[in-house]
Tab-separated table of C-alpha atoms in Angstrom:
chain	number	residue	atom	x	y	z
A	1	MET	CA	117.158	88.808	22.762
A	2	ARG	CA	119.512	90.856	20.984
A	3	ILE	CA	118.102	90.411	17.460
A	4	LEU	CA	120.173	90.736	13.412
A	5	ILE	CA	117.758	91.233	10.990
A	6	THR	CA	119.754	91.444	7.241
A	7	GLY	CA	117.562	94.125	5.060
A	8	GLY	CA	116.058	95.329	8.281
A	9	ALA	CA	115.663	98.605	6.255
A	10	GLY	CA	113.243	97.368	3.327
A	11	PHE	CA	109.947	96.648	3.512
A	12	ILE	CA	109.049	93.420	4.685
A	13	GLY	CA	112.484	93.945	7.665
A	14	SER	CA	111.283	97.578	9.146
A	15	HIS	CA	108.028	95.948	9.239
A	16	LEU	CA	109.597	92.896	11.363
A	17	ALA	CA	112.004	95.474	13.459
A	18	GLU	CA	108.851	97.210	14.722
A	19	ARG	CA	106.701	93.750	15.820
A	20	LEU	CA	109.620	92.925	17.640
A	21	PHE	CA	110.361	96.010	19.546
A	22	LEU	CA	106.976	95.752	20.942
A	23	CYS	CA	108.005	91.793	22.458
A	24	GLY	CA	110.847	93.388	23.879
A	25	HIS	CA	113.617	92.685	21.957
A	26	ASP	CA	117.090	94.663	20.710
A	27	ILE	CA	117.106	94.962	16.881
A	28	ILE	CA	120.515	94.735	14.931
A	29	ILE	CA	120.071	96.112	10.971
A	30	VAL	CA	121.869	95.499	8.484
A	31	ASP	CA	121.742	97.197	5.171
A	32	ASN	CA	123.559	97.941	2.106
A	33	PHE	CA	120.993	100.541	1.045
A	34	ASN	CA	121.539	99.154	-2.654
A	35	ASP	CA	120.276	101.029	-5.336
A	36	PHE	CA	118.134	98.261	-7.064
A	37	TYR	CA	115.043	100.731	-6.037
A	38	SER	CA	115.916	104.047	-4.329
A	39	PRO	CA	118.114	104.155	-1.444
A	40	ALA	CA	115.792	107.068	-0.082
A	41	VAL	CA	112.449	104.594	0.251
A	42	LYS	CA	115.085	102.686	2.406
A	43	ARG	CA	116.435	105.259	4.300
A	44	ARG	CA	112.841	106.285	4.842
A	45	ASN	CA	111.722	102.848	6.641
A	46	PHE	CA	114.693	103.228	9.094
A	47	THR	CA	114.074	106.919	10.129
A	48	GLU	CA	110.421	105.316	11.102
A	49	THR	CA	111.882	102.256	12.084
A	50	ALA	CA	113.906	104.775	14.768
A	51	GLY	CA	111.202	106.503	15.974
A	52	ASN	CA	109.458	103.157	16.855
A	53	ALA	CA	112.153	101.975	18.687
A	54	ALA	CA	112.863	104.939	20.940
A	55	ALA	CA	108.931	105.373	21.354
A	56	CYS	CA	109.572	101.376	22.798
A	57	GLY	CA	112.850	102.054	24.668
A	58	ARG	CA	114.490	99.467	22.420
A	59	ARG	CA	117.936	99.993	21.282
A	60	LEU	CA	118.584	99.817	17.507
A	61	LEU	CA	121.670	99.489	15.446
A	62	LEU	CA	122.370	100.210	12.418
A	63	CYS	CA	125.342	98.632	10.617
A	64	GLU	CA	125.133	99.663	7.238
A	65	GLY	CA	127.234	96.653	4.562
A	66	ASP	CA	126.984	93.851	2.389
A	67	ILE	CA	126.914	90.327	3.502
A	68	ARG	CA	128.866	89.583	0.232
A	69	ASP	CA	131.672	91.525	1.904
A	70	GLU	CA	132.930	88.793	4.831
A	71	GLU	CA	134.942	90.595	7.388
A	72	PHE	CA	131.885	93.231	7.382
A	73	ILE	CA	129.968	90.433	8.866
A	74	ARG	CA	132.206	88.790	10.435
A	75	ALA	CA	133.044	91.914	12.677
A	76	ILE	CA	129.767	92.471	13.624
A	77	PHE	CA	128.828	88.812	14.829
A	78	THR	CA	131.769	89.664	16.791
A	79	GLN	CA	131.235	92.526	18.345
A	80	GLU	CA	127.445	92.272	19.190
A	81	LEU	CA	126.945	88.751	19.673
A	82	PRO	CA	123.067	88.303	18.189
A	83	ASP	CA	120.981	85.712	19.848
A	84	ALA	CA	119.186	85.296	16.705
A	85	VAL	CA	119.332	85.768	12.878
A	86	ILE	CA	117.041	86.774	10.532
A	87	HIS	CA	118.061	86.924	7.294
A	88	LEU	CA	115.888	88.688	4.768
A	89	ALA	CA	118.509	90.501	2.866
A	90	ALA	CA	118.761	89.303	-0.723
A	91	ALA	CA	118.711	90.446	-4.365
A	92	ALA	CA	115.044	89.829	-4.929
A	93	GLY	CA	113.221	89.675	-8.189
A	94	VAL	CA	112.644	87.124	-10.976
A	95	ARG	CA	112.389	89.052	-13.923
A	96	PRO	CA	116.400	91.199	-13.775
A	97	SER	CA	117.850	87.364	-12.544
A	98	ILE	CA	117.447	86.438	-15.562
A	99	ASP	CA	119.614	89.279	-16.886
A	100	ASN	CA	122.574	89.853	-13.917
A	101	PRO	CA	122.546	85.707	-12.667
A	102	LEU	CA	125.699	86.246	-11.321
A	103	LEU	CA	124.793	88.812	-9.092
A	104	TYR	CA	122.225	86.540	-7.870
A	105	GLU	CA	124.427	83.909	-6.986
A	106	GLU	CA	126.984	86.455	-5.057
A	107	VAL	CA	124.486	87.754	-3.091
A	108	ASN	CA	121.612	85.062	-2.293
A	109	VAL	CA	124.278	82.355	-1.812
A	110	ARG	CA	127.402	83.247	-0.982
A	111	GLY	CA	125.933	85.683	1.130
A	112	THR	CA	124.189	83.538	3.173
A	113	MET	CA	126.563	81.400	3.771
A	114	ASN	CA	129.150	83.909	5.291
A	115	LEU	CA	125.579	84.974	7.425
A	116	LEU	CA	125.906	80.959	8.330
A	117	GLU	CA	129.458	80.901	8.812
A	118	ALA	CA	129.527	83.714	11.258
A	119	ALA	CA	126.631	82.515	12.748
A	120	LYS	CA	128.525	79.063	13.671
A	121	ALA	CA	131.932	81.315	14.671
A	122	ILE	CA	130.073	82.208	17.655
A	123	GLY	CA	127.199	79.753	18.404
A	124	VAL	CA	124.290	81.651	17.373
A	125	ARG	CA	121.696	78.739	17.143
A	126	LEU	CA	118.131	80.452	16.206
A	127	PHE	CA	118.554	81.525	12.361
A	128	LEU	CA	115.369	82.344	9.989
A	129	PHE	CA	115.764	82.267	6.201
A	130	ALA	CA	113.611	84.119	3.625
A	131	SER	CA	113.225	81.565	1.030
A	132	SER	CA	110.263	81.817	-1.901
A	133	SER	CA	107.263	80.925	-3.347
A	134	SER	CA	109.424	81.498	-6.921
A	135	VAL	CA	110.936	77.770	-5.541
A	136	TYR	CA	108.096	75.804	-6.771
A	137	GLY	CA	108.320	77.033	-10.345
A	138	ASN	CA	105.417	75.908	-12.550
A	139	ASN	CA	103.892	73.472	-10.108
A	140	PRO	CA	100.644	71.762	-12.189
A	141	LYS	CA	99.397	70.928	-8.734
A	142	VAL	CA	97.788	73.722	-6.375
A	143	PRO	CA	97.929	74.160	-3.335
A	144	PHE	CA	101.673	74.472	-3.288
A	145	ALA	CA	102.824	72.627	-0.266
A	146	GLU	CA	106.015	72.294	1.368
A	147	ALA	CA	106.523	68.543	0.251
A	148	ASP	CA	106.159	69.048	-2.881
A	149	PRO	CA	109.407	68.774	-5.354
A	150	VAL	CA	110.658	72.084	-6.022
A	151	ASP	CA	113.739	70.470	-8.572
A	152	ASN	CA	112.765	72.585	-11.784
A	153	PRO	CA	113.007	76.322	-11.095
A	154	ILE	CA	112.198	78.862	-14.144
A	155	SER	CA	114.329	82.085	-12.726
A	156	PRO	CA	117.855	82.104	-11.385
A	157	TYR	CA	116.570	84.073	-8.430
A	158	ALA	CA	113.879	81.183	-7.709
A	159	ALA	CA	117.669	78.546	-7.689
A	160	THR	CA	119.091	80.742	-5.330
A	161	LYS	CA	116.689	80.441	-2.932
A	162	LYS	CA	116.264	77.096	-3.243
A	163	ALA	CA	120.124	76.693	-2.618
A	164	GLY	CA	120.025	78.917	0.419
A	165	GLU	CA	117.185	76.406	1.520
A	166	LEU	CA	119.866	73.091	0.991
A	167	ILE	CA	123.170	75.546	2.588
A	168	CYS	CA	120.506	76.092	5.550
A	169	HIS	CA	120.120	72.514	5.862
A	170	THR	CA	123.734	71.913	5.828
A	171	TYR	CA	124.579	74.118	8.110
A	172	HIS	CA	121.515	72.763	10.777
A	173	HIS	CA	122.889	69.158	10.221
A	174	LEU	CA	126.959	70.097	10.639
A	175	TYR	CA	126.632	72.919	13.227
A	176	ASP	CA	123.263	72.284	15.231
A	177	ILE	CA	121.461	75.500	14.283
A	178	ASN	CA	118.027	76.030	14.619
A	179	ILE	CA	116.765	76.889	11.173
A	180	ALA	CA	113.463	77.420	10.127
A	181	CYS	CA	113.141	78.619	5.964
A	182	LEU	CA	110.290	80.335	5.332
A	183	ARG	CA	108.701	80.669	1.695
A	184	PHE	CA	106.988	84.279	1.152
A	185	PHE	CA	104.004	84.914	-1.154
A	186	THR	CA	103.724	87.990	-3.047
A	187	VAL	CA	104.270	90.279	0.709
A	188	TYR	CA	102.082	93.491	-0.087
A	189	GLY	CA	101.256	96.220	2.410
A	190	PRO	CA	102.483	99.880	3.387
A	191	ARG	CA	106.051	100.272	2.584
A	192	GLN	CA	105.616	97.763	-0.467
A	193	ARG	CA	108.987	98.234	-2.618
A	194	PRO	CA	108.131	100.823	-5.578
A	195	ASP	CA	109.011	98.086	-8.179
A	196	LEU	CA	106.764	95.257	-7.261
A	197	ALA	CA	102.570	95.618	-9.034
A	198	ILE	CA	100.259	96.543	-6.226
A	199	SER	CA	102.947	99.217	-5.262
A	200	LYS	CA	103.332	100.078	-8.990
A	201	PHE	CA	99.871	99.980	-10.112
A	202	VAL	CA	98.404	102.209	-7.230
A	203	ARG	CA	100.986	105.141	-7.931
A	204	LEU	CA	100.382	104.740	-12.046
A	205	ILE	CA	96.857	104.617	-11.821
A	206	GLU	CA	96.947	107.959	-9.730
A	207	GLN	CA	99.151	109.358	-12.227
A	208	GLY	CA	96.321	108.065	-14.667
A	209	LYS	CA	99.366	106.617	-16.406
A	210	PRO	CA	99.613	102.833	-18.164
A	211	ILE	CA	100.386	99.908	-16.032
A	212	PRO	CA	101.845	97.395	-16.954
A	213	PHE	CA	99.624	94.244	-17.694
A	214	TYR	CA	101.202	90.893	-18.938
A	215	GLY	CA	99.311	88.331	-20.444
A	216	ASP	CA	95.542	87.827	-20.215
A	217	GLY	CA	95.179	88.756	-16.796
A	218	SER	CA	94.519	85.059	-15.777
A	219	THR	CA	97.456	84.948	-14.038
A	220	SER	CA	97.486	84.466	-10.119
A	221	ARG	CA	99.084	85.424	-7.515
A	222	ASP	CA	98.533	83.979	-3.261
A	223	TYR	CA	98.957	88.314	-2.467
A	224	THR	CA	99.499	88.361	1.145
A	225	TYR	CA	99.558	91.585	3.834
A	226	ILE	CA	102.635	92.105	5.822
A	227	GLY	CA	100.408	92.116	8.666
A	228	ASP	CA	100.087	88.263	8.392
A	229	ILE	CA	104.140	87.416	6.943
A	230	VAL	CA	105.576	89.399	10.321
A	231	ALA	CA	103.091	87.244	12.632
A	232	GLY	CA	104.189	84.117	10.857
A	233	ILE	CA	107.716	85.272	11.614
A	234	GLU	CA	107.870	85.798	15.044
A	235	LYS	CA	105.386	82.458	15.110
A	236	ALA	CA	108.644	80.649	13.114
A	237	LEU	CA	111.054	83.009	16.119
A	238	GLN	CA	109.374	80.832	18.491
A	239	TRP	CA	109.477	77.458	16.689
A	240	VAL	CA	113.127	77.753	16.277
A	241	ASN	CA	114.583	78.763	19.812
A	242	THR	CA	113.371	76.091	21.869
A	243	GLY	CA	116.137	73.233	23.499
A	244	GLU	CA	115.050	70.760	20.594
A	245	LYS	CA	117.666	70.692	17.134
A	246	ARG	CA	114.941	71.365	14.576
A	247	TYR	CA	115.202	72.072	10.917
A	248	ASP	CA	111.918	72.965	7.882
A	249	ILE	CA	110.413	75.259	5.415
A	250	PHE	CA	107.252	76.524	5.955
A	251	ASN	CA	104.777	78.618	3.587
A	252	LEU	CA	103.833	82.055	4.541
A	253	GLY	CA	100.768	82.838	2.376
A	254	GLY	CA	97.323	84.001	2.132
A	255	SER	CA	96.424	80.843	0.031
A	256	SER	CA	93.702	82.671	-1.585
A	257	PRO	CA	94.967	83.961	-4.454
A	258	VAL	CA	93.881	86.567	-7.020
A	259	ALA	CA	93.908	86.839	-10.385
A	260	LEU	CA	95.469	89.760	-12.404
A	261	ASN	CA	91.698	90.773	-13.635
A	262	ARG	CA	90.553	90.929	-9.808
A	263	LEU	CA	93.117	92.735	-8.545
A	264	VAL	CA	93.026	95.557	-11.161
A	265	LYS	CA	89.889	95.859	-10.510
A	266	ILE	CA	89.665	96.364	-6.352
A	267	ILE	CA	93.036	98.323	-7.314
A	268	GLU	CA	90.670	100.390	-9.133
A	269	HIS	CA	87.206	100.628	-7.112
A	270	GLN	CA	90.199	101.490	-3.371
A	271	LEU	CA	91.411	104.728	-5.901
A	272	GLY	CA	88.139	105.688	-7.845
A	273	LYS	CA	89.784	105.522	-10.887
A	274	LYS	CA	89.774	103.866	-14.087
A	275	ALA	CA	93.157	102.143	-15.200
A	276	VAL	CA	94.538	102.138	-18.232
A	277	LEU	CA	96.200	99.133	-19.979
A	278	GLU	CA	99.335	98.279	-21.678
A	279	CYS	CA	98.904	94.979	-22.600
A	280	LEU	CA	101.887	93.378	-22.439
A	281	PRO	CA	102.995	89.142	-23.291
A	282	MET	CA	104.314	87.130	-20.633
A	283	GLN	CA	107.449	87.971	-19.698
A	284	ALA	CA	110.192	84.824	-19.170
A	285	GLY	CA	110.741	83.801	-15.658
A	286	ASP	CA	106.676	84.156	-14.514
A	287	VAL	CA	104.851	81.612	-13.130
A	288	GLU	CA	101.061	81.394	-14.177
A	289	ARG	CA	99.869	81.271	-10.417
A	290	THR	CA	101.226	80.940	-7.143
A	291	PHE	CA	98.988	79.234	-4.077
A	292	ALA	CA	99.906	78.298	-0.694
A	293	ASN	CA	99.310	75.337	0.937
A	294	ILE	CA	99.112	76.605	4.744
A	295	GLU	CA	98.436	73.405	6.835
A	296	LYS	CA	101.265	72.909	8.320
A	297	SER	CA	102.202	76.754	9.020
A	298	SER	CA	98.741	76.499	10.601
A	299	SER	CA	99.646	73.553	12.831
A	300	VAL	CA	103.463	73.665	13.486
A	301	LEU	CA	103.347	76.967	13.770
A	302	GLY	CA	100.087	78.324	14.839
A	303	TYR	CA	100.226	80.731	11.672
A	304	LYS	CA	97.257	82.200	10.301
A	305	PRO	CA	96.665	85.057	8.358
A	306	VAL	CA	93.674	87.067	8.844
A	307	THR	CA	93.804	90.232	6.005
A	308	PRO	CA	91.382	89.778	3.144
A	309	ILE	CA	92.856	91.796	-0.179
A	310	GLU	CA	90.345	94.203	-0.169
A	311	GLU	CA	91.313	95.265	3.252
A	312	GLY	CA	95.204	95.073	2.578
A	313	ILE	CA	94.987	97.151	-0.585
A	314	ALA	CA	92.415	99.869	1.582
A	315	ASN	CA	95.290	99.886	3.864
A	316	PHE	CA	98.103	100.514	1.361
A	317	VAL	CA	95.784	102.627	-0.580
A	318	ARG	CA	95.791	104.968	1.943
A	319	TRP	CA	99.344	104.591	3.348
A	320	TYR	CA	100.400	106.139	0.057
A	321	GLN	CA	97.934	108.706	0.130
A	322	ASP	CA	99.308	110.200	3.164
A	323	SER	CA	102.510	109.605	2.677
A	324	GLU	CA	104.285	113.216	2.977
A	325	GLN	CA	106.723	111.731	0.316
A	326	PRO	CA	104.984	109.329	-2.646
A	327	LEU	CA	107.068	106.808	-4.063
A	328	PRO	CA	109.298	107.427	-6.584
């Protein structure tokens, strides 16, 4: 298949492209290399991805531009005729969305609609949408299941991701596009965005600088290793690629939450260094915990995360220390 990946030069997208090359697919990457974090990081990701494409003998095309640009998106679909779309691109981050909510609406809602309109126009029937565990908000029930109410988001980012799921269902209903919405739970691993906790903590501890430590350390996240996420996306692509009309929502998580206190200790152990904590109050928009119920994903998709947090962080630390160009 010819698969279009938005945000394909990012952390998840670059790993996914490499996995799909091995499965025999050609890839079209759409990315605008914005400055939410250093564009050099994403360009390094793309360079590595291009090398892996060449090694696999697969075609890789980079289309540099913004998913908010309707004409740009329409032209790519018309010229390249993708068979499937995996939509990862987004304005990311809970806290920044509170400061700039209109940007998040433009990218995450209008950008998603531009892609669905283009898919409708040329008859693309396979579409995966990257949603987020943030849609669950401070749900008191754990673990979070796909059938739980998600009507009380606590950040604009979460609200736009829920909106994306609803828009996807509308296009599925009206135009018979097979869609899976994938709620990712705190993805980490080699190439992780430098603004995210594990990447930031490793970098600052290595440099002997204080790490921001919000709250009392009891908040927890369901950290999910990049290899497990990519395997889940691949399973979801197989699920939508049938003759049946399909739409559904799936959790992709590790289903094993880790408290902030424990996370820091694991990183300290892997680095052989003690962290200096900059104790700060909880921030607006932060949830107390995330915890994925993956029974549905396991039974329907065959999704099965296999990487424990200790192994995943060891892999990240090894990648970070071996990198010729340390993260900014």
